[in-house]
XYZ file of N, CA, C and O in Angstrom:
496
model
N 0.849 -1.170 0.000
C 0.000 0.000 0.000
C 0.886 1.221 0.000
O 1.866 1.265 0.695
N 0.523 2.183 -0.772
C 1.281 3.413 -0.807
C 0.650 4.407 0.160
O -0.428 4.174 0.687
N 1.315 5.516 0.362
C 0.778 6.505 1.290
C -0.182 7.477 0.621
O -0.785 8.289 1.279
N -0.329 7.393 -0.689
C -1.264 8.263 -1.393
C -2.692 7.941 -0.986
O -3.070 6.780 -0.949
N -3.512 8.955 -0.637
C -4.880 8.675 -0.219
C -5.669 7.885 -1.253
O -6.492 7.065 -0.914
N -5.410 8.106 -2.544
C -6.122 7.371 -3.580
C -5.670 5.927 -3.672
O -6.359 5.099 -4.245
N -4.495 5.613 -3.132
C -3.955 4.268 -3.274
C -4.184 3.412 -2.033
O -3.862 2.246 -2.036
N -4.704 3.985 -0.991
C -4.959 3.215 0.216
C -6.204 2.362 0.039
O -7.047 2.658 -0.794
N -6.342 1.295 0.841
C -7.531 0.472 0.730
C -8.775 1.315 0.985
O -8.743 2.272 1.749
N -9.839 0.980 0.320
C -11.075 1.705 0.557
C -12.218 0.711 0.674
O -12.189 -0.351 0.082
N -13.186 1.053 1.466
C -14.314 0.168 1.718
C -15.490 0.583 0.873
O -15.749 1.763 0.691
N -16.175 -0.392 0.373
C -17.425 -0.143 -0.349
C -18.574 -0.530 0.566
O -18.387 -1.237 1.552
N -19.748 -0.057 0.257
C -20.924 -0.391 1.053
C -21.225 -1.871 0.935
O -20.865 -2.507 -0.053
N -21.923 -2.427 1.930
C -22.324 -3.833 1.803
C -23.130 -4.018 0.530
O -23.930 -3.171 0.167
N -22.855 -5.121 -0.148
C -23.545 -5.354 -1.413
C -24.947 -5.890 -1.157
O -25.193 -6.531 -0.153
N -25.870 -5.596 -2.064
C -27.210 -6.132 -1.908
C -27.208 -7.629 -2.186
O -26.275 -8.152 -2.768
N -28.236 -8.303 -1.769
C -28.358 -9.731 -2.045
C -28.394 -10.536 -0.771
O -28.567 -9.991 0.321
N -28.205 -11.846 -0.913
C -28.365 -12.735 0.238
C -27.283 -12.568 1.293
O -27.437 -13.016 2.410
N -26.193 -11.921 0.974
C -25.095 -11.791 1.919
C -24.650 -10.339 1.966
O -24.418 -9.721 0.950
N -24.544 -9.789 3.171
C -24.046 -8.418 3.336
C -22.533 -8.459 3.325
O -21.923 -9.015 4.221
N -21.947 -7.844 2.319
C -20.514 -7.945 2.078
C -19.846 -6.589 2.176
O -20.349 -5.612 1.640
N -18.711 -6.557 2.848
C -17.856 -5.374 2.879
C -16.647 -5.702 2.021
O -16.008 -6.735 2.203
N -16.368 -4.815 1.068
C -15.240 -5.021 0.162
C -14.185 -3.952 0.393
O -14.514 -2.780 0.531
N -12.941 -4.383 0.384
C -11.805 -3.465 0.448
C -10.909 -3.746 -0.738
O -10.564 -4.903 -0.989
N -10.552 -2.706 -1.459
C -9.611 -2.840 -2.569
C -8.225 -2.471 -2.058
O -8.024 -1.378 -1.536
N -7.284 -3.389 -2.190
C -5.922 -3.155 -1.722
C -5.051 -2.741 -2.898
O -5.050 -3.398 -3.933
N -4.309 -1.659 -2.718
C -3.414 -1.178 -3.764
C -2.055 -0.886 -3.157
O -1.940 -0.628 -1.966
N -1.038 -0.934 -3.993
C 0.312 -0.646 -3.523
C 0.880 -1.827 -2.756
O 0.430 -2.954 -2.891
N 1.875 -1.556 -1.936
C 2.548 -2.604 -1.179
C 1.910 -2.780 0.197
O 1.455 -1.823 0.810
N 1.913 -4.004 0.661
C 1.461 -4.308 2.017
C 2.693 -4.753 2.785
O 3.177 -5.876 2.635
N 3.224 -3.840 3.583
C 4.486 -4.102 4.264
C 4.467 -3.494 5.664
O 3.429 -3.027 6.137
N 5.608 -3.509 6.290
C 5.739 -3.020 7.670
C 5.184 -1.614 7.829
O 4.566 -1.284 8.839
N 5.377 -0.782 6.832
C 4.950 0.614 6.916
C 3.452 0.810 6.700
O 2.903 1.827 7.108
N 2.784 -0.118 6.034
C 1.390 0.101 5.651
C 0.384 -0.851 6.286
O -0.810 -0.589 6.236
N 0.849 -1.929 6.889
C -0.098 -2.937 7.375
C -0.950 -2.426 8.542
O -2.114 -2.824 8.669
N -0.437 -1.547 9.354
C -1.233 -0.968 10.435
C -2.414 -0.186 9.894
O -3.525 -0.245 10.439
N -2.186 0.531 8.790
C -3.273 1.278 8.152
C -4.354 0.331 7.643
O -5.544 0.600 7.795
N -3.941 -0.772 7.029
C -4.924 -1.732 6.529
C -5.748 -2.304 7.671
O -6.976 -2.367 7.584
N -5.102 -2.690 8.737
C -5.818 -3.256 9.882
C -6.837 -2.262 10.435
O -7.988 -2.617 10.707
N -6.441 -1.001 10.554
C -7.368 0.033 11.031
C -8.540 0.209 10.066
O -9.687 0.337 10.481
N -8.259 0.218 8.774
C -9.325 0.405 7.785
C -10.302 -0.768 7.790
O -11.509 -0.572 7.649
N -9.796 -1.982 7.938
C -10.681 -3.150 7.998
C -11.583 -3.046 9.219
O -12.807 -3.228 9.123
N -10.999 -2.758 10.360
C -11.799 -2.665 11.591
C -12.835 -1.551 11.489
O -13.980 -1.720 11.913
N -12.454 -0.416 10.938
C -13.380 0.703 10.767
C -14.517 0.327 9.811
O -15.691 0.579 10.089
N -14.175 -0.287 8.698
C -15.193 -0.681 7.717
C -16.195 -1.658 8.333
O -17.406 -1.545 8.119
N -15.713 -2.598 9.120
C -16.619 -3.565 9.741
C -17.466 -2.923 10.840
O -18.621 -3.304 11.027
N -16.912 -1.935 11.537
C -17.716 -1.196 12.524
C -18.795 -0.378 11.833
O -19.927 -0.290 12.303
N -18.437 0.252 10.721
C -19.392 1.084 9.987
C -20.503 0.249 9.352
O -21.592 0.751 9.108
N -20.218 -0.998 9.065
C -21.188 -1.887 8.420
C -21.500 -3.046 9.364
O -21.331 -4.220 9.012
N -21.965 -2.686 10.548
C -22.301 -3.686 11.557
C -23.288 -4.691 10.970
O -24.200 -4.334 10.243
N -23.086 -5.933 11.277
C -23.943 -6.978 10.743
C -23.436 -7.552 9.432
O -24.106 -8.380 8.818
N -22.259 -7.109 8.996
C -21.682 -7.661 7.760
C -21.485 -9.163 7.940
O -21.157 -9.638 9.029
N -21.691 -9.886 6.878
C -21.548 -11.330 6.902
C -20.287 -11.808 6.198
O -19.911 -12.966 6.335
N -19.670 -10.905 5.432
C -18.492 -11.309 4.678
C -17.577 -10.113 4.456
O -18.045 -9.004 4.219
N -16.267 -10.367 4.527
C -15.245 -9.382 4.189
C -14.491 -9.927 2.986
O -14.006 -11.058 3.010
N -14.427 -9.115 1.937
C -13.696 -9.504 0.740
C -12.588 -8.490 0.497
O -12.854 -7.290 0.431
N -11.366 -8.986 0.380
C -10.217 -8.141 0.090
C -9.817 -8.367 -1.366
O -9.420 -9.469 -1.744
N -9.943 -7.316 -2.177
C -9.574 -7.388 -3.586
C -8.082 -7.103 -3.692
O -7.625 -5.997 -3.414
N -7.331 -8.108 -4.103
C -5.872 -8.014 -4.150
C -5.341 -7.738 -5.551
O -4.139 -7.827 -5.790
N -6.214 -7.393 -6.489
C -5.829 -7.194 -7.880
C -4.783 -6.122 -8.094
O -3.974 -6.216 -9.016
N -4.781 -5.090 -7.272
C -3.812 -3.999 -7.416
C -2.764 -4.017 -6.309
O -2.043 -3.044 -6.118
N -2.690 -5.120 -5.597
C -1.727 -5.242 -4.504
C -0.342 -5.496 -5.072
O -0.176 -6.323 -5.968
N 0.638 -4.779 -4.554
C 2.018 -4.950 -5.006
C 2.727 -5.984 -4.156
O 2.211 -7.077 -3.913
N 3.873 -5.618 -3.664
C 4.675 -6.518 -2.836
C 4.020 -6.715 -1.470
O 3.381 -5.812 -0.937
N 4.195 -7.903 -0.929
C 3.708 -8.225 0.417
C 4.875 -8.839 1.174
O 5.425 -9.864 0.749
N 5.275 -8.207 2.284
C 6.360 -8.768 3.080
C 5.785 -9.621 4.214
O 4.573 -9.839 4.289
N 6.652 -10.098 5.088
C 6.206 -10.989 6.164
C 5.224 -10.297 7.107
O 4.277 -10.914 7.595
N 5.402 -9.027 7.332
C 4.475 -8.279 8.182
C 3.114 -8.140 7.491
O 2.068 -8.229 8.134
N 3.130 -7.939 6.191
C 1.888 -7.874 5.434
C 1.144 -9.195 5.484
O -0.076 -9.228 5.668
N 1.866 -10.301 5.318
C 1.249 -11.621 5.419
C 0.684 -11.845 6.810
O -0.444 -12.335 6.972
N 1.428 -11.454 7.814
C 0.958 -11.577 9.194
C -0.334 -10.790 9.400
O -1.255 -11.244 10.090
N -0.434 -9.625 8.784
C -1.635 -8.799 8.901
C -2.825 -9.467 8.223
O -3.934 -9.465 8.758
N -2.620 -10.062 7.052
C -3.708 -10.793 6.398
C -4.198 -11.939 7.274
O -5.403 -12.179 7.404
N -3.257 -12.646 7.889
C -3.626 -13.747 8.784
C -4.366 -13.230 10.016
O -5.330 -13.856 10.483
N -3.944 -12.091 10.545
C -4.613 -11.506 11.706
C -6.039 -11.077 11.348
O -6.978 -11.317 12.113
N -6.203 -10.449 10.203
C -7.541 -10.040 9.760
C -8.425 -11.277 9.606
O -9.570 -11.301 10.072
N -7.894 -12.303 8.963
C -8.622 -13.560 8.785
C -9.077 -14.110 10.139
O -10.233 -14.482 10.318
N -8.170 -14.169 11.080
C -8.473 -14.712 12.410
C -9.556 -13.886 13.098
O -10.517 -14.438 13.642
N -9.435 -12.568 13.069
C -10.400 -11.702 13.743
C -11.804 -11.823 13.148
O -12.776 -11.942 13.880
N -11.905 -11.798 11.819
C -13.233 -11.852 11.222
C -13.864 -13.225 11.399
O -15.074 -13.330 11.621
N -13.061 -14.268 11.321
C -13.610 -15.611 11.525
C -14.103 -15.786 12.957
O -15.143 -16.412 13.184
N -13.393 -15.231 13.926
C -13.851 -15.294 15.322
C -15.168 -14.559 15.509
O -15.967 -14.917 16.368
N -15.400 -13.537 14.687
C -16.652 -12.781 14.748
C -17.750 -13.401 13.884
O -18.831 -12.826 13.751
N -17.454 -14.563 13.271
C -18.444 -15.238 12.451
C -18.656 -14.604 11.088
O -19.682 -14.799 10.449
N -17.669 -13.854 10.635
C -17.749 -13.176 9.342
C -16.929 -13.970 8.331
O -15.808 -14.382 8.621
N -17.490 -14.188 7.158
C -16.760 -14.870 6.098
C -15.592 -14.018 5.615
O -15.598 -12.798 5.744
N -14.598 -14.664 5.052
C -13.387 -13.977 4.609
C -13.009 -14.510 3.231
O -13.035 -15.722 3.003
N -12.667 -13.604 2.330
C -12.257 -14.032 0.995
C -11.219 -13.064 0.435
O -11.367 -11.858 0.551
N -10.186 -13.638 -0.171
C -9.216 -12.863 -0.944
C -9.601 -13.012 -2.405
O -9.679 -14.124 -2.925
N -9.861 -11.897 -3.073
C -10.240 -11.918 -4.481
C -9.077 -11.445 -5.343
O -8.252 -10.638 -4.910
N -9.052 -11.925 -6.575
C -8.093 -11.482 -7.588
C -6.651 -11.562 -7.079
O -5.897 -10.593 -7.148
N -6.294 -12.721 -6.564
C -4.931 -12.944 -6.071
C -4.000 -13.060 -7.262
O -4.175 -13.929 -8.114
N -3.024 -12.189 -7.330
C -2.052 -12.215 -8.424
C -0.987 -13.273 -8.186
O -0.906 -13.881 -7.109
N -0.135 -13.491 -9.178
C 0.886 -14.545 -9.072
C 1.898 -14.315 -7.954
O 2.355 -15.284 -7.341
N 2.240 -13.075 -7.666
C 3.225 -12.806 -6.613
C 2.654 -13.170 -5.245
O 3.289 -13.869 -4.449
N 1.434 -12.728 -4.958
C 0.809 -13.062 -3.675
C 0.525 -14.554 -3.596
O 0.750 -15.178 -2.554
N 0.071 -15.149 -4.678
C -0.204 -16.600 -4.694
C 1.057 -17.377 -4.367
O 1.039 -18.324 -3.579
N 2.161 -16.966 -4.952
C 3.437 -17.648 -4.681
C 3.820 -17.527 -3.210
O 4.230 -18.498 -2.588
N 3.681 -16.335 -2.636
C 3.991 -16.133 -1.222
C 3.107 -17.023 -0.343
O 3.594 -17.687 0.576
N 1.818 -17.052 -0.647
C 0.899 -17.872 0.144
C 1.218 -19.356 -0.001
O 1.150 -20.109 0.978
N 1.586 -19.778 -1.207
C 1.968 -21.174 -1.419
C 3.251 -21.524 -0.666
O 3.331 -22.564 -0.004
N 4.253 -20.650 -0.777
C 5.545 -20.914 -0.127
C 5.431 -20.984 1.390
O 6.158 -21.732 2.042
N 4.515 -20.205 1.941
C 4.370 -20.163 3.401
C 3.314 -21.140 3.903
O 3.098 -21.240 5.113
N 2.658 -21.832 2.989
C 1.639 -22.798 3.393
C 0.368 -22.141 3.915
O -0.400 -22.774 4.646
N 0.135 -20.895 3.544
C -1.035 -20.185 4.063
C -2.161 -20.052 3.050
O -3.252 -19.614 3.405
N -1.927 -20.438 1.807
C -2.967 -20.304 0.788
C -4.209 -21.107 1.169
O -5.320 -20.572 1.191
N -4.036 -22.371 1.474
C -5.178 -23.215 1.839
C -5.848 -22.715 3.114
O -7.062 -22.739 3.234
N -5.060 -22.256 4.061
C -5.624 -21.748 5.319
C -6.524 -20.543 5.059
O -7.633 -20.464 5.591
N -6.053 -19.617 4.254
C -6.839 -18.418 3.978
C -8.007 -18.701 3.042
O -9.012 -18.003 3.082
N -7.899 -19.723 2.216
C -8.973 -20.040 1.279
C -9.929 -21.103 1.816
O -11.071 -21.160 1.381
N -9.468 -21.943 2.713
C -10.310 -23.050 3.189
C -11.440 -22.574 4.082
O -12.488 -23.182 4.136
N -11.243 -21.498 4.797
C -12.275 -21.036 5.732
C -12.896 -19.751 5.231
O -12.680 -18.696 5.777
N -13.668 -19.860 4.186
C -14.308 -18.703 3.584
C -15.492 -18.214 4.403
O -16.089 -17.217 4.088
N -15.854 -18.932 5.444
C -16.938 -18.493 6.311
C -18.253 -19.140 5.947
O -18.355 -19.888 4.987
N -19.280 -18.861 6.726
C -20.578 -19.471 6.499
C -21.172 -19.021 5.173
O -20.967 -17.908 4.742
N -21.869 -19.926 4.524
C -22.524 -19.594 3.262
C -23.954 -20.087 3.306
O -24.342 -20.854 4.174
N -24.715 -19.632 2.353
C -26.085 -20.119 2.207
C -26.228 -20.698 0.811
O -25.448 -20.391 -0.081
N -27.202 -21.531 0.622
C -27.425 -22.122 -0.700
C -27.718 -21.027 -1.718
O -27.394 -21.158 -2.884
N -28.305 -19.936 -1.277
C -28.679 -18.855 -2.196
C -27.477 -18.151 -2.783
O -27.555 -17.588 -3.868
N -26.349 -18.120 -2.081
C -25.225 -17.361 -2.622
C -24.341 -18.204 -3.543
O -23.459 -17.694 -4.192
N -24.567 -19.496 -3.587
C -23.875 -20.347 -4.539
C -22.396 -20.501 -4.292
O -21.654 -20.889 -5.176
N -21.933 -20.204 -3.097
C -20.511 -20.326 -2.783
C -20.341 -21.434 -1.773
O -21.254 -21.824 -1.090
N -19.121 -21.900 -1.684
C -18.817 -22.935 -0.706
C -17.704 -22.470 0.194
O -16.930 -21.612 -0.175
N -17.595 -23.023 1.381
C -16.559 -22.613 2.314
C -15.172 -22.906 1.829
O -14.948 -23.708 1.013
């Protein structure tokens, strides 16, 4: 994540439909300098959208991710799952996919997508 206000993660309103979803678009690098901002933005977005059933992080514009960035993704995953909120990483690029594969965290972050309903057509 970069320090530019336009490049920081931003939250969208919960989407209509069977599941109330909060989406955050991640841009720039996720590293020691920026992961605290992401954690704050996720917590704020979930507070603003109380009752959200799913958090989706769009990683399509995400740059480099260091060990602190990976730790932050794991922390976000843990916190939302403890609150009963589904978690999904969308548009994972090859660099992030490789990091998740090398660290053995890809399946962990993808295996527990959270509760689903038959209406949303997704699986955990």
